[in-house]
PDB file of N, CA, C and O in Angstrom:
ATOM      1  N   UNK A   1      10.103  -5.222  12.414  1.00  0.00           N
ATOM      2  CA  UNK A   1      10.792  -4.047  11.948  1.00  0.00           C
ATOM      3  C   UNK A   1      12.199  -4.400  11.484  1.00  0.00           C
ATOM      4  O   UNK A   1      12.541  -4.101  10.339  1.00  0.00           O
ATOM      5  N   UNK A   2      13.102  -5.074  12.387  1.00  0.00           N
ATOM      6  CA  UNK A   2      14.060  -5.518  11.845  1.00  0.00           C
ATOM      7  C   UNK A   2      14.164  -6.309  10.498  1.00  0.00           C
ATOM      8  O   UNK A   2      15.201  -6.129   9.859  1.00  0.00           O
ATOM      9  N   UNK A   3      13.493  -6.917  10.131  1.00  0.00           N
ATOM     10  CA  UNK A   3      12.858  -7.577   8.673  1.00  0.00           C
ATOM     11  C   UNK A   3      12.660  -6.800   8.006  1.00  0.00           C
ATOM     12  O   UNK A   3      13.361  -6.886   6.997  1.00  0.00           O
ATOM     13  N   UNK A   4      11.742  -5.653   8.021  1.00  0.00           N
ATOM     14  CA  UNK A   4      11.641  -4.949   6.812  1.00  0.00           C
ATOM     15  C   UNK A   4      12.736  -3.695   7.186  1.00  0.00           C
ATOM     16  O   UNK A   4      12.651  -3.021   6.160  1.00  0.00           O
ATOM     17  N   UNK A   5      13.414  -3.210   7.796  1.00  0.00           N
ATOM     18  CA  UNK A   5      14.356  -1.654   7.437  1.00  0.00           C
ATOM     19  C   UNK A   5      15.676  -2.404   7.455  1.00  0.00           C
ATOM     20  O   UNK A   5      16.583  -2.119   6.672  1.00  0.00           O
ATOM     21  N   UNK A   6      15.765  -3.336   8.333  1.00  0.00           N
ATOM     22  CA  UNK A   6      17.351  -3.335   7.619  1.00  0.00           C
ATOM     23  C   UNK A   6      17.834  -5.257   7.279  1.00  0.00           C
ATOM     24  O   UNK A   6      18.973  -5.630   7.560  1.00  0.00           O
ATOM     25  N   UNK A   7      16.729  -6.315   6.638  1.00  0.00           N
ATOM     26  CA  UNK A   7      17.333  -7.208   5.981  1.00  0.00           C
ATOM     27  C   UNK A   7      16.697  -7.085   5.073  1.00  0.00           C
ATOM     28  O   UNK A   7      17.455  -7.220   4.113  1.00  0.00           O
ATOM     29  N   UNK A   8      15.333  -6.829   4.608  1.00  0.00           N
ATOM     30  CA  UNK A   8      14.901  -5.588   3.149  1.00  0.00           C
ATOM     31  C   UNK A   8      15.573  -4.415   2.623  1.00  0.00           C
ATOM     32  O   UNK A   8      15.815  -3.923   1.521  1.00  0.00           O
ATOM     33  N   UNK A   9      15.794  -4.147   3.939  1.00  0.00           N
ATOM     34  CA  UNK A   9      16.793  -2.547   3.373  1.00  0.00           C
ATOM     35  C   UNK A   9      15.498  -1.333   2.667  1.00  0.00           C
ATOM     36  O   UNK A   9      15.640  -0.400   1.876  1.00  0.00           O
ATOM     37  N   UNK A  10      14.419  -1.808   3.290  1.00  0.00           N
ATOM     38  CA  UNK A  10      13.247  -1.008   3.006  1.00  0.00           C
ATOM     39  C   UNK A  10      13.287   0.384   3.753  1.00  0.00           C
ATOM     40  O   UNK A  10      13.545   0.341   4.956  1.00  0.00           O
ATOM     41  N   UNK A  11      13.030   1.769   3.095  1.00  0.00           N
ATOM     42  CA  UNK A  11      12.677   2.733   3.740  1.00  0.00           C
ATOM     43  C   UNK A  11      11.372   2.798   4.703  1.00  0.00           C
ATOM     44  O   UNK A  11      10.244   2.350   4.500  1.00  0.00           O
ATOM     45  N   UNK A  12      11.942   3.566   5.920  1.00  0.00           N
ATOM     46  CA  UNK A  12      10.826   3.276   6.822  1.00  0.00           C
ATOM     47  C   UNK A  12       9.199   4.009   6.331  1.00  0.00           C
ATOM     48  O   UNK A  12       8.150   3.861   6.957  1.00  0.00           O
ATOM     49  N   UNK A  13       9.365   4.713   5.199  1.00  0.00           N
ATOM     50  CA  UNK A  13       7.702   5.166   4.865  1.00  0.00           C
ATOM     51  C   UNK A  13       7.413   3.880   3.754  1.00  0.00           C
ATOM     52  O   UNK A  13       6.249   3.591   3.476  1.00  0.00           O
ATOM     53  N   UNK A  14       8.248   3.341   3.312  1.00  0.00           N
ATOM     54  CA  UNK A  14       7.982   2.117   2.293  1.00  0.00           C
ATOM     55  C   UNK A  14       7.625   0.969   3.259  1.00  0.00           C
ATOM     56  O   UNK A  14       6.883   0.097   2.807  1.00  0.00           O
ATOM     57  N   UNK A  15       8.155   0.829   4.814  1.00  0.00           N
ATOM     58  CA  UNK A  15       7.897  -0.661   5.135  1.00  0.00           C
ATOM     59  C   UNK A  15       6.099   0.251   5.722  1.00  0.00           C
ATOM     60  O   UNK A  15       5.063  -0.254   5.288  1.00  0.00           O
ATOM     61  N   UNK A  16       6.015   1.339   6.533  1.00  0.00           N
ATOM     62  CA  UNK A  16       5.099   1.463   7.178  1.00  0.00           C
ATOM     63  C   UNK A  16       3.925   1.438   5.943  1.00  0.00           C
ATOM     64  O   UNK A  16       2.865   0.925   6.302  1.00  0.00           O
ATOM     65  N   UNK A  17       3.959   1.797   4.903  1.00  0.00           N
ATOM     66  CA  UNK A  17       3.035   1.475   4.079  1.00  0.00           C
ATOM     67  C   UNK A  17       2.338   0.037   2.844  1.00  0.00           C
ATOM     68  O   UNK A  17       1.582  -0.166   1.894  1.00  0.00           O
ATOM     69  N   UNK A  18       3.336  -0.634   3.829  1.00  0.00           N
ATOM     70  CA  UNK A  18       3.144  -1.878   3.449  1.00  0.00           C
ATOM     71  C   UNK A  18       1.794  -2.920   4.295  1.00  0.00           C
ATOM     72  O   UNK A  18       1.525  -2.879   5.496  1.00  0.00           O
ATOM     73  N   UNK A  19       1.191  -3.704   3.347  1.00  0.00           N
ATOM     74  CA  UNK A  19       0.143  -4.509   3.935  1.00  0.00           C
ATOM     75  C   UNK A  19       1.082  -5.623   4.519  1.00  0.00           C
ATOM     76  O   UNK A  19       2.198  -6.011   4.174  1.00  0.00           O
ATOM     77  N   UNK A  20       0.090  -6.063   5.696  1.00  0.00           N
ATOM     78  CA  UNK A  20       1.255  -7.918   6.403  1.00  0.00           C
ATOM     79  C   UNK A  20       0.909  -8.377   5.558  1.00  0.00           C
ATOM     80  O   UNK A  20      -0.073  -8.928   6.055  1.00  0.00           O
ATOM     81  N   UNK A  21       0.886  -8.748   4.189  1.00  0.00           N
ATOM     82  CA  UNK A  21       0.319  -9.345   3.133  1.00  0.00           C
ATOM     83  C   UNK A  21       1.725  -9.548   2.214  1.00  0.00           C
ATOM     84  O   UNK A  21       2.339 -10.526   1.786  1.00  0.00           O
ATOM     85  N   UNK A  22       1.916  -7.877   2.141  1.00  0.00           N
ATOM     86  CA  UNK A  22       2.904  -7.625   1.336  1.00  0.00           C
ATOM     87  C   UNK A  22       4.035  -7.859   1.865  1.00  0.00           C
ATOM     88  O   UNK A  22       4.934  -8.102   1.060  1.00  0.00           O
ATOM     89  N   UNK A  23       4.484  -7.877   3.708  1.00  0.00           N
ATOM     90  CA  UNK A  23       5.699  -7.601   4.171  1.00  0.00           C
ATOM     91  C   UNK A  23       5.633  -9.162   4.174  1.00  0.00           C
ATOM     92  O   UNK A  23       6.644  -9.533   3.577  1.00  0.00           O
ATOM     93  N   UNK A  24       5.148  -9.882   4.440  1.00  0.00           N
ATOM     94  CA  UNK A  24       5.489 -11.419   4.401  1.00  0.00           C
ATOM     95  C   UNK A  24       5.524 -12.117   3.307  1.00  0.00           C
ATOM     96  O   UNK A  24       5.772 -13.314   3.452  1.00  0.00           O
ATOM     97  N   UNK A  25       5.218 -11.434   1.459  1.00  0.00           N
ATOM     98  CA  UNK A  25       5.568 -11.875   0.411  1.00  0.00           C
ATOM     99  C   UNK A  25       6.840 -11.425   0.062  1.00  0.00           C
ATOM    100  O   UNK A  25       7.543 -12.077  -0.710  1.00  0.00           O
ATOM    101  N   UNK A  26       7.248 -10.241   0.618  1.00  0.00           N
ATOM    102  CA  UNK A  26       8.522  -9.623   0.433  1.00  0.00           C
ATOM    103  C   UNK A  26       9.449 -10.801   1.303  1.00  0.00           C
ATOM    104  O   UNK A  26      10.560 -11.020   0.818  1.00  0.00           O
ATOM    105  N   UNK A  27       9.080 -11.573   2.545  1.00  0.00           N
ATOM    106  CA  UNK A  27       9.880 -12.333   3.248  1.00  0.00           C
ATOM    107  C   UNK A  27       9.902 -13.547   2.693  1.00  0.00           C
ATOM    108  O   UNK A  27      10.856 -14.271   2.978  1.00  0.00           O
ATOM    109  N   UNK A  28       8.891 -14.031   1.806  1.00  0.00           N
ATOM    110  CA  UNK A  28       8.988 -15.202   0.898  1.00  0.00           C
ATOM    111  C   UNK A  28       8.309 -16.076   1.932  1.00  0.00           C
ATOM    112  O   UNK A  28       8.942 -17.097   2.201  1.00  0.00           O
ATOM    113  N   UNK A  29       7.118 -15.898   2.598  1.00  0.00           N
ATOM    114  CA  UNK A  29       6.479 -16.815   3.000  1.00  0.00           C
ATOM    115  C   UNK A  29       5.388 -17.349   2.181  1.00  0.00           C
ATOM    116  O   UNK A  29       4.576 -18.185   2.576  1.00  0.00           O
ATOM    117  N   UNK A  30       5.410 -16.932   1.268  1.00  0.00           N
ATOM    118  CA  UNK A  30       4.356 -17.834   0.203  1.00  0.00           C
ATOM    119  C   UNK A  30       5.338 -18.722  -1.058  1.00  0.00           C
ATOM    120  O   UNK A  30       5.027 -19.148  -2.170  1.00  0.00           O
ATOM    121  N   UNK A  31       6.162 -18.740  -0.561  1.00  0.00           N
ATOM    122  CA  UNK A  31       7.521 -19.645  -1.678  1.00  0.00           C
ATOM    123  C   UNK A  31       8.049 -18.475  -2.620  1.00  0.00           C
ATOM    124  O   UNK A  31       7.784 -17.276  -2.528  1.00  0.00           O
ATOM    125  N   UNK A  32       9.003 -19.232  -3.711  1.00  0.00           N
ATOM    126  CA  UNK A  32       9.676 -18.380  -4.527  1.00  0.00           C
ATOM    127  C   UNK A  32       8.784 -18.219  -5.897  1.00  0.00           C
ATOM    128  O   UNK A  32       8.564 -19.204  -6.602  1.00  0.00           O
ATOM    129  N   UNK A  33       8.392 -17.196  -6.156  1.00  0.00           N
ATOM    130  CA  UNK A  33       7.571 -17.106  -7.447  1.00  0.00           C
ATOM    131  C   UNK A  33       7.982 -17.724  -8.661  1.00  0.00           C
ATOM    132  O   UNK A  33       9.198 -17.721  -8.856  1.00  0.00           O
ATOM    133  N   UNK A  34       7.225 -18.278  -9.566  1.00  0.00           N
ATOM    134  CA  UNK A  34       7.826 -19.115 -10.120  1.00  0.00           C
ATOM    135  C   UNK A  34       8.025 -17.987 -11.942  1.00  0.00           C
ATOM    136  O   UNK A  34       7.519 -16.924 -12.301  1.00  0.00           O
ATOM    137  N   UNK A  35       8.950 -18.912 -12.580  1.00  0.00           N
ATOM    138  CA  UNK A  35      10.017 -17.783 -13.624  1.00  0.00           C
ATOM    139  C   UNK A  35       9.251 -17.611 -14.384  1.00  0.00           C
ATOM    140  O   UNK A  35       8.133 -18.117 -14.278  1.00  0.00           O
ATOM    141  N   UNK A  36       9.697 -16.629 -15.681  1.00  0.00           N
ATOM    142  CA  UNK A  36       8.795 -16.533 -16.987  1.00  0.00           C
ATOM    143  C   UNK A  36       9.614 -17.836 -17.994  1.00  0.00           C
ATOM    144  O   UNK A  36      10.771 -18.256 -18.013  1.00  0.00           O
ATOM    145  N   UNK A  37       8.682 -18.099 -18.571  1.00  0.00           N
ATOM    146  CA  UNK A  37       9.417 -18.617 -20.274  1.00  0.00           C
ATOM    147  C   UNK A  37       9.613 -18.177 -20.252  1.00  0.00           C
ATOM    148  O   UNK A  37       9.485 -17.196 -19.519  1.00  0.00           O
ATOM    149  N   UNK A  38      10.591 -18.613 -21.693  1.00  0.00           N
ATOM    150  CA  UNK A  38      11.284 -17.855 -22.476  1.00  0.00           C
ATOM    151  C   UNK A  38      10.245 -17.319 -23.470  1.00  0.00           C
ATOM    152  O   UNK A  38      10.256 -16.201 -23.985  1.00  0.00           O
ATOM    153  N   UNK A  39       9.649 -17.969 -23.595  1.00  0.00           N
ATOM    154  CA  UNK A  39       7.787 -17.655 -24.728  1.00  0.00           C
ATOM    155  C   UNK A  39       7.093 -16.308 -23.927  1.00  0.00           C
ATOM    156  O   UNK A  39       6.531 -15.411 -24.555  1.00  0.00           O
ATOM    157  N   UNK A  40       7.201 -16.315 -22.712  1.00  0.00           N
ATOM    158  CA  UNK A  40       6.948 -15.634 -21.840  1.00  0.00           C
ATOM    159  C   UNK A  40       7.808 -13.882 -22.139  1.00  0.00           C
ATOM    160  O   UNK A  40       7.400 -12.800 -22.561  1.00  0.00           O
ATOM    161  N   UNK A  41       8.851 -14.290 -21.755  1.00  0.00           N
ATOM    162  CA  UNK A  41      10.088 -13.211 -21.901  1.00  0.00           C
ATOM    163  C   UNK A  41       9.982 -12.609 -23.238  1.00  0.00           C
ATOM    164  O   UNK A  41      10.006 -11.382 -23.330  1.00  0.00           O
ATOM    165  N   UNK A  42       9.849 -13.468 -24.454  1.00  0.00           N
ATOM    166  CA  UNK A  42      10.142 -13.256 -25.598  1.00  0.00           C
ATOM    167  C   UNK A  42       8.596 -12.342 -26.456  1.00  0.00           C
ATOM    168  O   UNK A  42       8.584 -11.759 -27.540  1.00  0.00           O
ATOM    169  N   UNK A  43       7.664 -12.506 -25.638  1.00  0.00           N
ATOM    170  CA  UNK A  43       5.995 -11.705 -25.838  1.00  0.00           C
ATOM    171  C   UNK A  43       6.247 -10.436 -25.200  1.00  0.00           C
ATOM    172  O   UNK A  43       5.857  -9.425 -25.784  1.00  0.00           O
ATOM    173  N   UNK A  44       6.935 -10.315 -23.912  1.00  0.00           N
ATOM    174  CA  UNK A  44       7.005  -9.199 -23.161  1.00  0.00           C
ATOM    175  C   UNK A  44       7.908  -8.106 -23.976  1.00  0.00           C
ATOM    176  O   UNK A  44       7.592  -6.917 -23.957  1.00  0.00           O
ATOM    177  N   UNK A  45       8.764  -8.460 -24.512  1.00  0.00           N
ATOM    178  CA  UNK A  45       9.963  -7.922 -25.225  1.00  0.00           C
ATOM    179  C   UNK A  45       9.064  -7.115 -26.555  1.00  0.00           C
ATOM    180  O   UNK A  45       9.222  -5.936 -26.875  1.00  0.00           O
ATOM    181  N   UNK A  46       8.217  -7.979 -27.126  1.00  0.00           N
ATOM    182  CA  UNK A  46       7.767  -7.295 -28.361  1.00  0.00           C
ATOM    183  C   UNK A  46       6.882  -6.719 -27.695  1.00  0.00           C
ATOM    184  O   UNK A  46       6.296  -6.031 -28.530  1.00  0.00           O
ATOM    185  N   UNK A  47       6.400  -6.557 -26.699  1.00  0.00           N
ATOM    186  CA  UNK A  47       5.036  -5.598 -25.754  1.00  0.00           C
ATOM    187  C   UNK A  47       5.722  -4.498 -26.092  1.00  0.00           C
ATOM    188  O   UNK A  47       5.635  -3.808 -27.108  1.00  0.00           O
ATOM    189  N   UNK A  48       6.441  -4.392 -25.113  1.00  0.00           N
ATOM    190  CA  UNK A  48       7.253  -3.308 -24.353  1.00  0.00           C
ATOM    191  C   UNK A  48       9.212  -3.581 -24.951  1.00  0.00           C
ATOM    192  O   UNK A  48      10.031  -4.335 -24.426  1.00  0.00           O
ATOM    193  N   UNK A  49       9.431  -2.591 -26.256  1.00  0.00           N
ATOM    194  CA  UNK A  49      10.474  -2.834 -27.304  1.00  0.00           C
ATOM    195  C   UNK A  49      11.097  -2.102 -26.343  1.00  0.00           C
ATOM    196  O   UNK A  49      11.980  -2.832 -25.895  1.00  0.00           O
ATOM    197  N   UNK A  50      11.114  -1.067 -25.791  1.00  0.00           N
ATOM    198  CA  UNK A  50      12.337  -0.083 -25.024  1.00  0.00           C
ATOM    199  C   UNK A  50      12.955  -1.051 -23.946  1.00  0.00           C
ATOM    200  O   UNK A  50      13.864  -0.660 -23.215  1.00  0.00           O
TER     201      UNK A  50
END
């Protein structure tokens, strides 16, 4: 609990509806996700112009 309401800073209906799946990807136990390209960034941009 201390992990997710106050070093998440998660609301307590946001942490209680969380899977241990999700509260331990939110804690970064599966590593740091890795970035977009810029090829990446630059496809998303013409997706979604707003």
């Amino acid at each position: 609990m201390t992990l997710g309401l106050f070093r998440l800073r998660l609301s307590p209906e946001v942490f209680w509806g969380l899977s241990l799946t999700e509260l331990a990807a939110m804690a970064g136990a599966f590593g740091e996700p890795a970035g977009l390209s810029r090829g990446e960034v630059e496809a998303l941009m013409r997706q979604f112009p707003d």
